[in-house]
PDB file of C-alpha atoms in Angstrom:
ATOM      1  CA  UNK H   1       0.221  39.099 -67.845  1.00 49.00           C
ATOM      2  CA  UNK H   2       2.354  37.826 -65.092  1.00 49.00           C
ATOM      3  CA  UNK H   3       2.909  39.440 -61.713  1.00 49.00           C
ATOM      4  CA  UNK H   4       6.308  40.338 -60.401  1.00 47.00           C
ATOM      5  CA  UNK H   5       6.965  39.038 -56.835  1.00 48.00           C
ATOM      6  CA  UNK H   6       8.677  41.356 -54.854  1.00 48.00           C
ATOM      7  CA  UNK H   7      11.632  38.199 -54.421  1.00 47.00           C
ATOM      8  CA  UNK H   8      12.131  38.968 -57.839  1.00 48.00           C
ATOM      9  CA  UNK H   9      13.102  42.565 -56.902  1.00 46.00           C
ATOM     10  CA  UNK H  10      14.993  41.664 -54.019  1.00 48.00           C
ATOM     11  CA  UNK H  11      18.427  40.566 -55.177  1.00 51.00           C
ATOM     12  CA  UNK H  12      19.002  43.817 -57.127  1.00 50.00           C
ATOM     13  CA  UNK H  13      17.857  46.548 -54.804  1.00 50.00           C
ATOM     14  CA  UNK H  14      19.921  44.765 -52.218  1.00 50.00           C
ATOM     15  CA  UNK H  15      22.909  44.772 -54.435  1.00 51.00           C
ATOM     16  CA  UNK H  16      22.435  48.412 -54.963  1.00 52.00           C
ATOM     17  CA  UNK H  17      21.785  49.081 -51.392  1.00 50.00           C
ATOM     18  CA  UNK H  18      25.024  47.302 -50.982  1.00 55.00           C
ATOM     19  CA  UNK H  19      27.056  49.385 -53.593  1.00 54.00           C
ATOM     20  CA  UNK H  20      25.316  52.579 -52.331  1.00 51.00           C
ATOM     21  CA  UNK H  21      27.100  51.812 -49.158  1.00 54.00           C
ATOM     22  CA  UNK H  22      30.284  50.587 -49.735  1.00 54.00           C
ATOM     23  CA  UNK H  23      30.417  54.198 -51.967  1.00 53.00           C
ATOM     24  CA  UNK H  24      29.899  56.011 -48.608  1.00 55.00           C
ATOM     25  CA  UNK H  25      32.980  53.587 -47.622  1.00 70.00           C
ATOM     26  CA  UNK H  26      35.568  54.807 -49.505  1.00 82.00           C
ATOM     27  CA  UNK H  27      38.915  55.601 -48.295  1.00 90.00           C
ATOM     28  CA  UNK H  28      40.024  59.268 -48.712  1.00 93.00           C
ATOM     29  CA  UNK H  29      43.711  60.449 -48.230  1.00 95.00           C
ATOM     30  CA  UNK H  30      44.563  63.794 -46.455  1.00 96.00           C
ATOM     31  CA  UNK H  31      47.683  65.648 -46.483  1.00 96.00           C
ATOM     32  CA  UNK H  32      48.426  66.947 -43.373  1.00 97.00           C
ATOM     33  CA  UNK H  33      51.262  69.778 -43.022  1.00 96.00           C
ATOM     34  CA  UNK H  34      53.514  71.486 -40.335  1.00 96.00           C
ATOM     35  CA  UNK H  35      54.100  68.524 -38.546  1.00 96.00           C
ATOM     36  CA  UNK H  36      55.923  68.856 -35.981  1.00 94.00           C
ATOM     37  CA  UNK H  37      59.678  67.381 -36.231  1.00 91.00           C
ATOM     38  CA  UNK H  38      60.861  67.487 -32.792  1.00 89.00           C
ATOM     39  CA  UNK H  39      58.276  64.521 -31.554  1.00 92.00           C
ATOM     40  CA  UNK H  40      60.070  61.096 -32.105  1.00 93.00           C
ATOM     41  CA  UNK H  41      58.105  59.119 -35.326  1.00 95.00           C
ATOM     42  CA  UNK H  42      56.620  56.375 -33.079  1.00 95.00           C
ATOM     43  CA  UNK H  43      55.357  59.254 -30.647  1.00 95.00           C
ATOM     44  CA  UNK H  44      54.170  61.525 -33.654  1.00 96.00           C
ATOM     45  CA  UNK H  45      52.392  57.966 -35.852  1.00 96.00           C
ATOM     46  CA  UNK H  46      50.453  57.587 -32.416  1.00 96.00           C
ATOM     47  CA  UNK H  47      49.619  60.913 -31.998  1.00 97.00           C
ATOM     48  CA  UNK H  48      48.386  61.708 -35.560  1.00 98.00           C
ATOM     49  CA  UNK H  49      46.352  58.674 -35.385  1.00 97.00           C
ATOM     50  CA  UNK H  50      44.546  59.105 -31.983  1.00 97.00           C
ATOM     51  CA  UNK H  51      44.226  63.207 -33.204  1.00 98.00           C
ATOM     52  CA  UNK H  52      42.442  62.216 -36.165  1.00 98.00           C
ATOM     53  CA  UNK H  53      40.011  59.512 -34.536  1.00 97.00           C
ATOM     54  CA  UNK H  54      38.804  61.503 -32.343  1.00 96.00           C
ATOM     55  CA  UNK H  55      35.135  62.848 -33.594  1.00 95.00           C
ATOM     56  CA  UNK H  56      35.581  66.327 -32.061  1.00 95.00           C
ATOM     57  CA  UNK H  57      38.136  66.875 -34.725  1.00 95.00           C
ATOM     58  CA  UNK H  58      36.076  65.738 -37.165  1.00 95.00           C
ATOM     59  CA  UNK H  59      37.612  62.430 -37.815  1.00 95.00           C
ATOM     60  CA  UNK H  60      36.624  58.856 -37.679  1.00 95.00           C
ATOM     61  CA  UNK H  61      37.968  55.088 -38.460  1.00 95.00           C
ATOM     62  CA  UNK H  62      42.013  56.072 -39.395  1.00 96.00           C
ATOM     63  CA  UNK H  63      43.421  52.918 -41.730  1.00 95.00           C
ATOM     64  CA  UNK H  64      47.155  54.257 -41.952  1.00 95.00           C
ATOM     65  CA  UNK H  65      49.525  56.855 -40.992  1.00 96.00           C
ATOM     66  CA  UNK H  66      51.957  57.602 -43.557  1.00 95.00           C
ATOM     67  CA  UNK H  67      54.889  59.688 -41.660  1.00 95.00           C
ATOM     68  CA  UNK H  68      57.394  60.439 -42.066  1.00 93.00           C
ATOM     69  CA  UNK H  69      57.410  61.075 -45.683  1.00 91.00           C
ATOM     70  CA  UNK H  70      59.427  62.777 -47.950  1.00 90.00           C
ATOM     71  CA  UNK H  71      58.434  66.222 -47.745  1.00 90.00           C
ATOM     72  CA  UNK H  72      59.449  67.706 -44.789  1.00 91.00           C
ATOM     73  CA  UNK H  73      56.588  68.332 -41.845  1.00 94.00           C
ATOM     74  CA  UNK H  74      54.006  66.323 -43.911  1.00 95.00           C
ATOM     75  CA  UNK H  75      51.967  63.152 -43.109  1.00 96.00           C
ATOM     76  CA  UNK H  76      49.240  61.273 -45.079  1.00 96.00           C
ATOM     77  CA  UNK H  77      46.236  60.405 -42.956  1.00 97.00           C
ATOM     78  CA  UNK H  78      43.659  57.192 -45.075  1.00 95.00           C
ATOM     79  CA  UNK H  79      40.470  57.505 -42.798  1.00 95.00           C
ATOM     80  CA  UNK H  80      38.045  54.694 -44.126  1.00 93.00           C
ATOM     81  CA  UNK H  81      35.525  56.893 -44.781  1.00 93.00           C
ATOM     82  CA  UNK H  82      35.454  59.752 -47.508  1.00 93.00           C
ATOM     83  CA  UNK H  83      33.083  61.304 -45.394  1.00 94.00           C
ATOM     84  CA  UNK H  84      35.380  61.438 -42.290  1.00 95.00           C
ATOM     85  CA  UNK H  85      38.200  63.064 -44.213  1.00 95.00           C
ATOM     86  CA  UNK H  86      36.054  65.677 -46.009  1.00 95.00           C
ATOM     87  CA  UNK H  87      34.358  66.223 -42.194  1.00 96.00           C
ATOM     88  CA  UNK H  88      38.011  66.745 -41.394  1.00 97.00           C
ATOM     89  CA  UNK H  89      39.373  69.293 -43.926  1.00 97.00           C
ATOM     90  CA  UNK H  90      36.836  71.881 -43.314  1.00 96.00           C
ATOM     91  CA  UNK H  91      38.152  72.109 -39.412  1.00 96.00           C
ATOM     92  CA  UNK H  92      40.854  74.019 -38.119  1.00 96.00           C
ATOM     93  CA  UNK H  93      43.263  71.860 -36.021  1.00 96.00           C
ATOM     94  CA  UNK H  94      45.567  72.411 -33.699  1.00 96.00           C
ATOM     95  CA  UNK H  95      47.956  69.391 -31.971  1.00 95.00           C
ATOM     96  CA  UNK H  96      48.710  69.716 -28.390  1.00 93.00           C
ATOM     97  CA  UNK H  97      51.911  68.213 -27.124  1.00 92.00           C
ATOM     98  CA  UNK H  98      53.739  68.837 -24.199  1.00 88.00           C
ATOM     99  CA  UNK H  99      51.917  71.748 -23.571  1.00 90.00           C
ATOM    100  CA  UNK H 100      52.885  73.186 -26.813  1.00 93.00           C
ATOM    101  CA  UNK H 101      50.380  74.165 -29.628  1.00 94.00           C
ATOM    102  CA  UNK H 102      51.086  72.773 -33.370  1.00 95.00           C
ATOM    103  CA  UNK H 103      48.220  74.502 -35.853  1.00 97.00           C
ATOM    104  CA  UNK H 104      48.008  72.011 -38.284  1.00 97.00           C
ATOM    105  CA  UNK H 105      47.520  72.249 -42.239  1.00 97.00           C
ATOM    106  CA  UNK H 106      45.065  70.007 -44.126  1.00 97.00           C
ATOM    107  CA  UNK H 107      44.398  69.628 -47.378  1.00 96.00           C
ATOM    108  CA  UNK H 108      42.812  67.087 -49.946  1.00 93.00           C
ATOM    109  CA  UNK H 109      45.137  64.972 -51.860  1.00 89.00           C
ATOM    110  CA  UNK H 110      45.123  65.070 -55.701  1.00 73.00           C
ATOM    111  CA  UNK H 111      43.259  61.892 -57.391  1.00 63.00           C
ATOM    112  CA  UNK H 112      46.685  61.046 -58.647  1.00 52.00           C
ATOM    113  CA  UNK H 113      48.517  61.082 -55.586  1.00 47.00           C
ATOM    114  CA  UNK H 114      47.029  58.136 -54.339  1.00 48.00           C
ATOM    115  CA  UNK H 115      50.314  56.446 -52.636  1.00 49.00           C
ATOM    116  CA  UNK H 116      53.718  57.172 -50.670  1.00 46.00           C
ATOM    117  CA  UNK H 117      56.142  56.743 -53.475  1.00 47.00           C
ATOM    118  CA  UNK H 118      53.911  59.545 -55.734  1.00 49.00           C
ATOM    119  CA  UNK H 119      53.597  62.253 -53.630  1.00 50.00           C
ATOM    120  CA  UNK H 120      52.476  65.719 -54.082  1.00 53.00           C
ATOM    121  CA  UNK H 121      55.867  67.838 -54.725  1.00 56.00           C
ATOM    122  CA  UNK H 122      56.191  71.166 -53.196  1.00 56.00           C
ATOM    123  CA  UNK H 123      58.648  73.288 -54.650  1.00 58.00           C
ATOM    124  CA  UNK H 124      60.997  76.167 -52.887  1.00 61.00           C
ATOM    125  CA  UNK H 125      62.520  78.326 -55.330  1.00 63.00           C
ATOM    126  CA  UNK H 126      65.139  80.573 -54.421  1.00 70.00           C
ATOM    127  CA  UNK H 127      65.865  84.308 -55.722  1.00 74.00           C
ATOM    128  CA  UNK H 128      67.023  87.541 -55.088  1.00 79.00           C
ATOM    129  CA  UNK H 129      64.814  90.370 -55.709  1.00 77.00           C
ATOM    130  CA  UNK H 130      65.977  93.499 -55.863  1.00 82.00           C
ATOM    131  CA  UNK H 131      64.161  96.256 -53.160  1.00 82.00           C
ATOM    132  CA  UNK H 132      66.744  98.872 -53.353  1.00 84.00           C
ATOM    133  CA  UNK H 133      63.817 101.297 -55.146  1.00 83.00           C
ATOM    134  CA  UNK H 134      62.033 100.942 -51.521  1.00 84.00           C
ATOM    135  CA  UNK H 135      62.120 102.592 -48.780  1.00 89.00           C
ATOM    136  CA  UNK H 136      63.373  99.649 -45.903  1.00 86.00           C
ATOM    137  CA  UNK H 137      60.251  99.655 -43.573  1.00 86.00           C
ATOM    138  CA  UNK H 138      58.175  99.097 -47.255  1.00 84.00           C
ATOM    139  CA  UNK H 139      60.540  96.540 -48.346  1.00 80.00           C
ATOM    140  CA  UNK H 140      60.306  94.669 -45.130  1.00 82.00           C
ATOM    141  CA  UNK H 141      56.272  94.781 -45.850  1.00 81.00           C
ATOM    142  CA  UNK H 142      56.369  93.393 -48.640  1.00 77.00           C
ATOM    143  CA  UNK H 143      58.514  90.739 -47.905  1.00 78.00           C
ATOM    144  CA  UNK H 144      57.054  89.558 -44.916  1.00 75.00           C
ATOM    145  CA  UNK H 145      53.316  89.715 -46.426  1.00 76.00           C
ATOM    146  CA  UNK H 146      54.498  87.415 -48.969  1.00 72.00           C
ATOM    147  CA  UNK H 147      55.950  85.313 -46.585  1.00 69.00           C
ATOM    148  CA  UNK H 148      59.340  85.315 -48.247  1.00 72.00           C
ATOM    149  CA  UNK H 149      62.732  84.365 -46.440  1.00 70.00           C
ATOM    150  CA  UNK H 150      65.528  87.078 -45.945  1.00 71.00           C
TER     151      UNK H 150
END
């Protein structure tokens, strides 16, 4: 019976060592809402960016900024890392500027909505609803716990 070296070993373990790792390597996209629109682009790319590097926010390497985009108040952030971006959408984050507060909204991207031209679609639909069987202050309520538009 012959004895395996451990040389013989070596090549694969190494390749899955190297696999395992460039798993933990994958880039993740966030969507980021409530952007704010008054900050110039070039201003706003630079401040996403450094925001989102920053570990105390949960973040890490950033590969691109995607901003503006087409849905209004919305960036894309790619960290290189999955586990950067998942670190990041379990924090609460809030974008100083000028000495003004922005509370930002993250949230993960679909698997299908992987690039700029195929983004995720939010949808405003417009009615009127009819509160006339209310009494106003209950009405109001309503409306505003909903967070509907008058």
């Amino acid at each position: 019976m012959r004895r395996c070296e451990p040389s013989h070993f070596a090549p694969a373990r190494r390749h899955r060592l190297q696999e395992a790792e460039m798993m933990s390597q994958i880039p993740k996209k966030i969507q980021v809402l409530n952007v704010p629109k008054a900050i110039p682009v070039p201003r706003m790319l630079n401040k996403l960016t450094i925001y989102f590097q920053k570990p105390s926010n949960g973040g890490g390497e950033v590969l691109d900024v995607e901003y503006p985009t087409r849905v209004n108040n919305c960036a894309y952030i790619i960290f290189k890392k999955e586990e950067d971006a998942n670190n990041v959408l379990k924090q609460e984050h809030v974008l100083q500027i000028e000495k003004k507060t922005y509370k930002l909204e993250v949230r993960e991207v679909e698997k299908g909505f992987r690039n700029a031209d195929s983004e995720q679609v939010i949808q405003f639909v417009t009615t009127t609803l009819d509160t006339s069987h209310y009494p106003k202050e209950k009405a109001l309520q309503l409306i505003f716990r909903h967070d509907l538009e008058i």
